[in-house]
Short mmCIF file of N, CA, C and O in Angstrom, two decimals:
data_model
loop_
_atom_site.label_atom_id
_atom_site.label_comp_id
_atom_site.label_asym_id
_atom_site.label_seq_id
_atom_site.Cartn_x
_atom_site.Cartn_y
_atom_site.Cartn_z
N MET A 193 30.60 118.75 -125.49
CA MET A 193 30.32 119.99 -125.42
C MET A 193 31.64 120.75 -125.54
O MET A 193 32.91 120.27 -124.97
N SER A 194 31.68 121.85 -126.42
CA SER A 194 32.48 122.39 -126.13
C SER A 194 32.99 123.23 -125.06
O SER A 194 32.50 123.62 -124.27
N THR A 195 34.45 123.70 -124.94
CA THR A 195 35.08 124.40 -123.43
C THR A 195 34.72 125.77 -123.82
O THR A 195 34.91 126.39 -124.69
N ARG A 196 34.95 126.37 -122.49
CA ARG A 196 34.64 127.74 -122.31
C ARG A 196 35.70 128.74 -122.47
O ARG A 196 35.80 129.55 -122.42
N GLY A 197 36.60 127.58 -121.85
CA GLY A 197 38.22 128.28 -121.57
C GLY A 197 38.71 127.14 -120.61
O GLY A 197 38.35 126.74 -119.95
N LYS A 198 39.97 127.98 -120.25
CA LYS A 198 40.73 126.87 -119.18
C LYS A 198 40.95 128.19 -117.73
O LYS A 198 41.11 129.20 -117.93
N LEU A 199 40.18 126.92 -116.40
CA LEU A 199 40.64 127.61 -115.28
C LEU A 199 41.55 126.99 -114.49
O LEU A 199 42.12 125.76 -114.83
N LYS A 200 42.44 127.82 -113.83
CA LYS A 200 43.41 127.01 -112.99
C LYS A 200 42.49 126.59 -111.31
O LYS A 200 42.09 127.44 -111.10
N ILE A 201 42.80 125.25 -111.08
CA ILE A 201 42.03 125.26 -110.12
C ILE A 201 43.52 124.46 -109.22
O ILE A 201 43.84 123.52 -109.09
N TYR A 202 43.47 125.15 -107.87
CA TYR A 202 44.46 124.49 -106.49
C TYR A 202 43.06 124.00 -105.83
O TYR A 202 42.49 124.35 -105.09
N MET A 203 43.63 122.68 -105.74
CA MET A 203 42.91 121.58 -105.25
C MET A 203 43.38 120.55 -104.68
O MET A 203 44.69 120.39 -104.66
N TYR A 204 42.90 119.40 -103.69
CA TYR A 204 43.63 118.29 -103.45
C TYR A 204 42.39 117.38 -103.56
O TYR A 204 41.20 117.34 -103.01
N ALA A 205 43.13 115.76 -104.24
CA ALA A 205 42.24 115.08 -104.95
C ALA A 205 41.40 114.37 -103.77
O ALA A 205 40.39 113.96 -104.32
N LYS A 206 41.89 114.78 -102.52
CA LYS A 206 41.14 113.29 -101.80
C LYS A 206 39.99 114.33 -101.16
O LYS A 206 39.24 114.09 -100.44
N CYS A 207 39.94 115.25 -101.02
CA CYS A 207 38.99 116.74 -100.94
C CYS A 207 37.63 116.42 -101.36
O CYS A 207 37.40 116.75 -102.68
N GLY A 208 36.60 116.08 -100.73
CA GLY A 208 35.27 115.59 -101.13
C GLY A 208 34.65 117.25 -102.37
O GLY A 208 34.09 117.70 -103.04
N THR A 209 35.01 118.86 -101.48
CA THR A 209 34.85 120.03 -101.94
C THR A 209 35.16 120.05 -103.46
O THR A 209 34.58 120.71 -103.95
N CYS A 210 36.65 119.92 -103.28
CA CYS A 210 37.15 119.82 -104.59
C CYS A 210 36.61 119.08 -105.31
O CYS A 210 36.59 119.79 -106.50
N ARG A 211 36.30 117.88 -105.53
CA ARG A 211 35.79 117.24 -106.30
C ARG A 211 34.47 117.72 -106.36
O ARG A 211 34.28 117.33 -107.73
N SER A 212 33.50 118.32 -106.05
CA SER A 212 32.29 119.11 -106.19
C SER A 212 32.65 120.12 -107.30
O SER A 212 31.83 120.17 -108.09
N ALA A 213 33.85 120.72 -107.11
CA ALA A 213 34.20 122.09 -107.52
C ALA A 213 34.26 121.60 -108.78
O ALA A 213 34.13 122.52 -109.86
N ILE A 214 35.23 120.60 -109.13
CA ILE A 214 35.92 120.43 -110.53
C ILE A 214 34.52 119.36 -111.16
O ILE A 214 34.46 119.98 -112.43
N LYS A 215 33.44 119.03 -110.51
CA LYS A 215 32.45 118.35 -111.47
C LYS A 215 31.81 119.74 -111.63
O LYS A 215 31.49 119.53 -112.90
N SER A 216 31.44 120.46 -111.06
CA SER A 216 30.59 121.43 -111.48
C SER A 216 31.17 122.24 -112.51
O SER A 216 30.43 122.53 -113.27
N LEU A 217 32.28 122.58 -112.43
CA LEU A 217 33.23 123.49 -113.25
C LEU A 217 33.23 122.72 -114.92
O LEU A 217 32.78 123.43 -115.86
N GLN A 218 33.77 121.38 -114.71
CA GLN A 218 33.49 120.68 -116.18
C GLN A 218 32.12 120.52 -116.66
O GLN A 218 31.73 120.60 -117.76
N ALA A 219 31.18 120.72 -115.89
CA ALA A 219 29.89 120.61 -116.46
C ALA A 219 29.25 121.42 -116.77
O ALA A 219 28.68 122.04 -117.97
N LYS A 220 30.21 122.90 -116.79
CA LYS A 220 29.90 123.73 -117.25
C LYS A 220 30.68 124.24 -118.55
O LYS A 220 30.83 125.07 -119.23
N GLY A 221 31.59 123.69 -118.85
CA GLY A 221 32.20 123.34 -119.89
C GLY A 221 33.42 123.87 -119.90
O GLY A 221 34.48 124.58 -120.63
N TRP A 222 34.19 123.89 -118.55
CA TRP A 222 35.45 124.66 -118.73
C TRP A 222 36.19 123.38 -118.31
O TRP A 222 35.84 122.83 -117.87
N GLU A 223 37.61 124.01 -119.05
CA GLU A 223 38.60 122.77 -119.19
C GLU A 223 39.33 123.38 -117.43
O GLU A 223 39.81 124.36 -117.52
N LEU A 224 40.14 122.15 -116.85
CA LEU A 224 40.81 122.47 -115.80
C LEU A 224 42.51 122.21 -116.04
O LEU A 224 42.59 121.19 -116.20
N ASP A 225 43.13 123.01 -115.31
CA ASP A 225 44.69 123.18 -115.06
C ASP A 225 44.55 123.00 -113.91
O ASP A 225 44.56 123.69 -113.12
N GLN A 226 44.87 121.33 -113.13
CA GLN A 226 44.43 121.23 -111.61
C GLN A 226 45.81 120.95 -111.11
O GLN A 226 46.88 120.56 -111.52
N HIS A 227 45.58 122.05 -110.13
CA HIS A 227 47.58 121.72 -109.44
C HIS A 227 47.06 121.39 -107.84
O HIS A 227 46.15 121.95 -107.13
N ASP A 228 47.53 119.89 -107.33
CA ASP A 228 47.43 120.34 -105.84
C ASP A 228 47.98 120.59 -104.68
O ASP A 228 49.31 120.69 -105.39
N LEU A 229 47.32 121.06 -103.91
CA LEU A 229 47.91 122.37 -103.49
C LEU A 229 49.07 121.41 -102.49
O LEU A 229 49.95 122.11 -102.03
N PHE A 230 49.12 120.48 -102.55
CA PHE A 230 50.12 119.91 -101.39
C PHE A 230 51.10 119.09 -101.82
O PHE A 230 52.51 119.66 -101.31
N GLU A 231 51.38 119.12 -103.41
CA GLU A 231 52.44 119.17 -104.33
C GLU A 231 52.82 120.43 -105.14
O GLU A 231 54.00 120.58 -105.41
N GLN A 232 51.96 120.88 -105.57
CA GLN A 232 52.32 121.94 -106.55
C GLN A 232 50.98 123.62 -106.06
O GLN A 232 50.87 124.18 -106.63
N ALA A 233 51.73 123.74 -104.71
CA ALA A 233 51.08 125.31 -104.21
C ALA A 233 51.62 126.20 -104.83
O ALA A 233 52.69 126.17 -105.33
N PRO A 234 50.40 127.36 -104.65
CA PRO A 234 51.65 128.45 -105.11
C PRO A 234 52.39 128.82 -104.62
O PRO A 234 52.05 129.20 -103.72
N ASP A 235 53.72 129.79 -105.52
CA ASP A 235 54.50 130.07 -104.69
C ASP A 235 54.01 131.74 -104.11
O ASP A 235 52.62 131.95 -104.38
N LEU A 236 55.07 132.23 -103.48
CA LEU A 236 54.14 133.34 -103.08
C LEU A 236 54.00 134.64 -103.49
O LEU A 236 53.01 135.11 -103.41
N GLU A 237 54.72 134.82 -104.92
CA GLU A 237 54.03 135.93 -105.55
C GLU A 237 52.80 135.46 -106.36
O GLU A 237 51.90 136.31 -106.43
N GLU A 238 52.65 134.20 -106.58
CA GLU A 238 51.19 133.45 -107.26
C GLU A 238 50.33 134.09 -106.66
O GLU A 238 49.30 134.72 -106.18
N LEU A 239 50.11 133.22 -104.88
CA LEU A 239 49.89 133.68 -104.31
C LEU A 239 48.97 135.14 -103.81
O LEU A 239 48.01 135.33 -103.51
N ARG A 240 50.18 135.85 -103.86
CA ARG A 240 50.40 137.24 -103.63
C ARG A 240 48.96 137.95 -104.33
O ARG A 240 48.21 138.14 -104.07
N THR A 241 48.77 137.56 -105.92
CA THR A 241 48.50 137.98 -106.76
C THR A 241 46.79 137.59 -106.68
O THR A 241 46.08 138.30 -106.62
N VAL A 242 46.89 136.04 -106.29
CA VAL A 242 45.47 135.38 -106.40
C VAL A 242 44.81 136.02 -104.91
O VAL A 242 43.40 136.28 -105.31
N ILE A 243 45.30 136.41 -103.88
CA ILE A 243 44.41 136.66 -102.90
C ILE A 243 44.42 138.65 -103.25
O ILE A 243 43.05 139.11 -103.06
N GLU A 244 45.48 139.41 -103.76
CA GLU A 244 44.79 140.42 -104.11
C GLU A 244 43.60 140.52 -105.45
O GLU A 244 42.99 141.16 -105.31
N ARG A 245 43.35 139.65 -106.34
CA ARG A 245 42.65 139.58 -106.84
C ARG A 245 41.35 139.00 -106.51
O ARG A 245 40.05 139.42 -107.24
N SER A 246 41.50 138.35 -106.02
CA SER A 246 40.23 137.61 -105.07
C SER A 246 39.12 138.83 -104.17
O SER A 246 38.01 138.56 -104.24
N GLY A 247 39.97 139.67 -103.70
CA GLY A 247 39.55 140.78 -103.08
C GLY A 247 39.11 140.39 -101.64
O GLY A 247 38.55 141.11 -100.66
N LEU A 248 39.69 139.40 -101.39
CA LEU A 248 39.20 138.90 -99.78
C LEU A 248 40.30 139.09 -98.94
O LEU A 248 41.22 139.18 -99.86
N GLU A 249 40.13 139.04 -97.60
CA GLU A 249 40.89 139.20 -96.69
C GLU A 249 41.88 137.81 -96.96
O GLU A 249 41.50 137.26 -96.80
N LEU A 250 43.14 138.23 -96.38
CA LEU A 250 44.40 137.30 -96.12
C LEU A 250 43.55 135.97 -95.19
O LEU A 250 43.84 134.49 -95.84
N LYS A 251 43.32 136.20 -94.25
CA LYS A 251 42.91 135.15 -93.31
C LYS A 251 41.67 134.27 -93.89
O LYS A 251 41.58 133.17 -93.75
N LYS A 252 40.93 134.61 -95.10
CA LYS A 252 40.16 133.64 -96.15
C LYS A 252 40.90 132.69 -96.59
O LYS A 252 39.93 131.67 -97.22
N PHE A 253 42.04 132.73 -96.55
CA PHE A 253 42.94 131.95 -97.49
C PHE A 253 43.63 130.62 -96.59
O PHE A 253 43.73 129.65 -97.24
N PHE A 254 43.04 130.71 -95.60
CA PHE A 254 43.79 129.98 -94.64
C PHE A 254 42.66 128.59 -94.26
O PHE A 254 41.45 128.84 -93.88
N ASN A 255 42.99 127.30 -94.22
CA ASN A 255 42.24 125.64 -94.47
C ASN A 255 42.39 126.58 -92.69
O ASN A 255 42.80 125.51 -92.04
N THR A 256 41.04 126.59 -91.81
CA THR A 256 41.24 126.83 -90.68
C THR A 256 40.39 125.57 -90.23
O THR A 256 40.50 125.10 -88.94
N SER A 257 40.13 124.54 -90.46
CA SER A 257 39.72 123.52 -90.33
C SER A 257 40.59 122.06 -90.54
O SER A 257 40.21 121.02 -90.16
N GLY A 258 41.69 122.41 -91.16
CA GLY A 258 42.44 121.59 -91.27
C GLY A 258 43.45 121.29 -89.99
O GLY A 258 43.57 121.93 -89.13
N GLU A 259 43.99 119.90 -90.26
CA GLU A 259 45.25 119.26 -89.06
C GLU A 259 46.23 120.59 -89.01
O GLU A 259 46.75 120.30 -87.60
N VAL A 260 46.80 120.72 -90.04
CA VAL A 260 48.20 121.74 -89.94
C VAL A 260 48.36 123.16 -89.29
O VAL A 260 48.64 123.72 -88.06
N TYR A 261 46.95 123.55 -89.80
CA TYR A 261 46.52 124.69 -88.67
C TYR A 261 46.14 124.68 -87.21
O TYR A 261 46.76 125.52 -86.56
N LYS A 262 45.68 123.34 -86.95
CA LYS A 262 45.52 123.50 -85.29
C LYS A 262 46.57 123.20 -85.03
O LYS A 262 46.69 123.34 -83.84
N GLU A 263 47.06 122.28 -85.64
CA GLU A 263 48.79 121.83 -84.60
C GLU A 263 49.43 123.09 -84.53
O GLU A 263 50.19 123.00 -83.37
N LEU A 264 49.69 123.70 -85.63
CA LEU A 264 50.26 125.24 -85.97
C LEU A 264 49.68 125.63 -84.50
O LEU A 264 50.46 127.01 -84.20
N GLY A 265 48.69 126.01 -83.75
CA GLY A 265 47.91 126.36 -83.07
C GLY A 265 47.69 128.33 -83.62
O GLY A 265 47.91 129.14 -83.13
N LEU A 266 47.34 128.15 -84.85
CA LEU A 266 47.21 129.67 -85.89
C LEU A 266 46.35 130.02 -85.32
O LEU A 266 46.28 131.97 -85.37
N LYS A 267 45.04 129.40 -84.56
CA LYS A 267 44.04 130.56 -84.25
C LYS A 267 44.43 131.63 -83.61
O LYS A 267 44.15 132.86 -83.70
N ASP A 268 45.70 131.45 -82.47
CA ASP A 268 45.93 131.77 -81.60
C ASP A 268 47.07 133.15 -82.13
O ASP A 268 47.30 134.42 -81.68
N LYS A 269 47.85 132.51 -82.94
CA LYS A 269 48.99 133.22 -83.39
C LYS A 269 48.86 133.82 -84.78
O LYS A 269 49.43 135.10 -84.77
N LEU A 270 47.80 134.13 -85.76
CA LEU A 270 48.32 134.58 -86.88
C LEU A 270 47.30 135.89 -86.27
O LEU A 270 48.01 136.99 -87.35
N PRO A 271 46.50 136.26 -85.23
CA PRO A 271 46.51 137.83 -85.22
C PRO A 271 47.70 138.77 -84.86
O PRO A 271 48.17 139.69 -85.21
N ALA A 272 48.62 138.22 -84.24
CA ALA A 272 50.18 138.68 -84.12
C ALA A 272 51.13 139.14 -85.21
O ALA A 272 51.93 139.76 -85.17
N MET A 273 51.05 137.91 -86.22
CA MET A 273 51.66 138.13 -87.64
C MET A 273 51.05 138.81 -88.39
O MET A 273 49.94 139.52 -88.64
N SER A 274 52.62 139.54 -88.94
CA SER A 274 52.05 140.64 -90.22
C SER A 274 51.49 139.73 -91.20
O SER A 274 51.77 138.55 -91.66
N ALA A 275 51.15 140.55 -92.23
CA ALA A 275 50.67 139.78 -93.47
C ALA A 275 51.94 139.13 -94.39
O ALA A 275 51.55 138.22 -95.10
N GLU A 276 53.07 139.89 -94.47
CA GLU A 276 54.11 139.17 -94.93
C GLU A 276 54.38 137.83 -94.39
O GLU A 276 54.09 137.36 -95.18
N GLU A 277 54.21 137.91 -93.09
CA GLU A 277 55.14 136.65 -92.33
C GLU A 277 53.48 135.29 -92.79
O GLU A 277 53.95 134.32 -92.43
N GLN A 278 52.44 136.13 -92.91
CA GLN A 278 51.34 134.98 -93.10
C GLN A 278 51.66 134.42 -94.49
O GLN A 278 51.39 133.24 -94.93
N LEU A 279 51.68 135.31 -95.38
CA LEU A 279 51.58 135.08 -96.63
C LEU A 279 52.72 133.75 -97.31
O LEU A 279 52.56 132.72 -97.64
N LYS A 280 54.15 134.37 -96.50
CA LYS A 280 55.20 133.51 -96.25
C LYS A 280 54.73 131.72 -95.95
O LYS A 280 55.14 130.76 -95.71
N LEU A 281 54.07 131.85 -94.96
CA LEU A 281 53.59 130.67 -93.79
C LEU A 281 52.52 129.94 -95.08
O LEU A 281 52.66 128.38 -95.33
N LEU A 282 51.83 130.56 -95.37
CA LEU A 282 50.71 130.02 -96.69
C LEU A 282 51.25 129.65 -97.71
O LEU A 282 50.97 128.37 -97.94
N ALA A 283 52.34 130.50 -98.45
CA ALA A 283 53.36 129.80 -99.29
C ALA A 283 54.30 128.61 -99.33
O ALA A 283 54.60 127.94 -100.03
N SER A 284 54.28 128.72 -97.81
CA SER A 284 55.42 127.45 -97.91
C SER A 284 54.89 125.49 -97.45
O SER A 284 55.23 124.84 -97.20
N ASN A 285 53.49 126.23 -97.21
CA ASN A 285 52.17 124.86 -96.86
C ASN A 285 51.48 124.33 -97.79
O ASN A 285 50.27 125.62 -97.14
N GLY A 286 51.31 123.86 -98.52
CA GLY A 286 50.17 123.64 -99.32
C GLY A 286 48.47 122.95 -98.18
O GLY A 286 47.42 123.45 -98.80
N ARG A 287 49.01 122.63 -97.34
CA ARG A 287 47.91 121.90 -96.48
C ARG A 287 47.35 123.12 -95.62
O ARG A 287 46.46 122.81 -95.17
N LEU A 288 48.37 124.14 -95.64
CA LEU A 288 47.36 125.18 -95.14
C LEU A 288 46.44 126.25 -95.75
O LEU A 288 45.22 126.80 -94.97
N VAL A 289 46.84 125.92 -97.80
CA VAL A 289 45.55 126.88 -97.90
C VAL A 289 44.34 126.16 -97.83
O VAL A 289 44.11 124.91 -98.05
N LYS A 290 43.27 127.28 -97.69
CA LYS A 290 41.51 126.74 -97.72
C LYS A 290 42.01 126.38 -99.34
O LYS A 290 42.31 127.11 -100.34
N ARG A 291 40.86 125.55 -99.98
CA ARG A 291 40.95 124.98 -101.01
C ARG A 291 38.82 124.71 -101.76
O ARG A 291 38.23 124.81 -100.78
N PRO A 292 38.91 124.86 -102.65
CA PRO A 292 39.45 124.61 -103.68
C PRO A 292 39.72 126.24 -104.24
O PRO A 292 38.78 127.69 -103.60
N ILE A 293 40.81 126.42 -105.18
CA ILE A 293 40.98 128.40 -105.57
C ILE A 293 40.69 127.54 -106.87
O ILE A 293 41.63 127.25 -107.30
N VAL A 294 40.08 129.10 -107.55
CA VAL A 294 39.73 128.66 -109.25
C VAL A 294 40.36 130.08 -109.33
O VAL A 294 39.91 130.96 -108.85
N THR A 295 41.11 130.28 -110.50
CA THR A 295 41.15 131.73 -111.14
C THR A 295 41.20 131.40 -112.37
O THR A 295 41.57 130.38 -113.23
N ASP A 296 40.38 132.52 -113.29
CA ASP A 296 40.76 132.71 -115.09
C ASP A 296 42.28 133.72 -115.17
O ASP A 296 42.51 133.83 -116.58
N GLY A 297 42.50 134.04 -114.11
CA GLY A 297 44.07 134.64 -114.30
C GLY A 297 43.35 136.35 -114.03
O GLY A 297 44.21 137.57 -114.11
N LYS A 298 41.82 136.57 -113.34
CA LYS A 298 41.71 137.71 -113.32
C LYS A 298 40.29 137.67 -112.22
O LYS A 298 40.53 138.31 -111.34
N ARG A 299 39.28 136.92 -112.35
CA ARG A 299 38.63 136.78 -111.26
C ARG A 299 39.42 135.73 -110.34
O ARG A 299 39.50 134.66 -110.88
N VAL A 300 38.66 135.21 -109.06
CA VAL A 300 39.29 134.01 -108.17
C VAL A 300 38.24 133.97 -107.16
O VAL A 300 37.31 134.58 -106.84
N THR A 301 37.59 132.70 -107.20
CA THR A 301 37.09 132.09 -105.65
C THR A 301 37.48 131.35 -104.96
O THR A 301 38.65 130.04 -105.86
N VAL A 302 37.34 130.99 -103.85
CA VAL A 302 38.19 130.28 -102.79
C VAL A 302 36.77 129.33 -102.01
O VAL A 302 35.58 129.93 -101.68
N GLY A 303 37.26 128.37 -102.07
CA GLY A 303 36.03 127.52 -101.34
C GLY A 303 35.04 127.05 -102.66
O GLY A 303 35.59 127.29 -103.81
N PHE A 304 34.13 126.53 -102.29
CA PHE A 304 33.13 125.88 -102.99
C PHE A 304 31.60 126.11 -102.38
O PHE A 304 31.34 125.38 -101.81
N LYS A 305 30.89 127.46 -103.55
CA LYS A 305 29.76 127.02 -103.24
C LYS A 305 28.83 127.50 -104.35
O LYS A 305 29.42 128.17 -105.43
N GLU A 306 27.74 126.74 -104.64
CA GLU A 306 27.17 126.41 -105.83
C GLU A 306 26.87 127.64 -106.45
O GLU A 306 26.96 128.25 -107.47
N GLU A 307 26.36 128.94 -105.24
CA GLU A 307 25.60 129.93 -105.93
C GLU A 307 26.71 131.19 -106.39
O GLU A 307 26.77 131.71 -107.52
N THR A 308 28.08 130.59 -106.00
CA THR A 308 29.13 131.59 -105.96
C THR A 308 29.71 131.08 -107.25
O THR A 308 29.84 132.13 -108.83
N TYR A 309 29.65 129.69 -107.14
CA TYR A 309 30.43 129.02 -108.80
C TYR A 309 28.81 129.44 -110.29
O TYR A 309 29.38 129.90 -111.20
N GLU A 310 27.69 129.25 -110.03
CA GLU A 310 26.54 129.94 -111.07
C GLU A 310 27.49 131.33 -111.08
O GLU A 310 27.18 131.58 -112.53
N GLN A 311 27.35 132.16 -110.27
CA GLN A 311 27.55 134.03 -110.55
C GLN A 311 29.33 133.63 -111.06
O GLN A 311 28.93 134.55 -112.06
N GLU A 312 29.99 133.29 -110.94
CA GLU A 312 31.30 133.47 -111.71
C GLU A 312 31.75 133.11 -112.65
O GLU A 312 32.48 133.33 -113.73
N TRP A 313 31.18 131.94 -112.39
CA TRP A 313 31.91 130.55 -113.73
C TRP A 313 30.66 130.06 -114.96
O TRP A 313 31.24 129.50 -115.38
N GLY A 314 29.22 130.44 -113.92
CA GLY A 314 28.03 129.38 -114.78
C GLY A 314 28.05 130.32 -115.89
O GLY A 314 28.77 131.20 -117.06
N ALA A 315 26.53 130.19 -116.50
CA ALA A 315 26.25 130.95 -117.59
C ALA A 315 26.28 132.40 -118.20
O ALA A 315 26.87 133.39 -117.57
#
């Protein structure tokens, strides 16, 4: 099967949602440039760009079910933080970033939902 192009995907290898996303994208013929969020998280500028291109609110990029999020008590702390403080926090710890993040440099999806992937990355 010929590839459709290359997508950058920020993921975590042990994440079942990430594995499902990868499988779906590969089945659609995409070549993937995989980055482990825990070891190669996006830097502050890339994170800023990805969030802007996604059209989503900054809070959608936080892994709210993750251990670090809970340990830091971010549910209560985030509302009092500025957007810049939140961005810096995300860039400083890949475990706080919702996964997977997929981008072709223009479009961005966060998380994995089959209908969204079909719309953005499908036929």
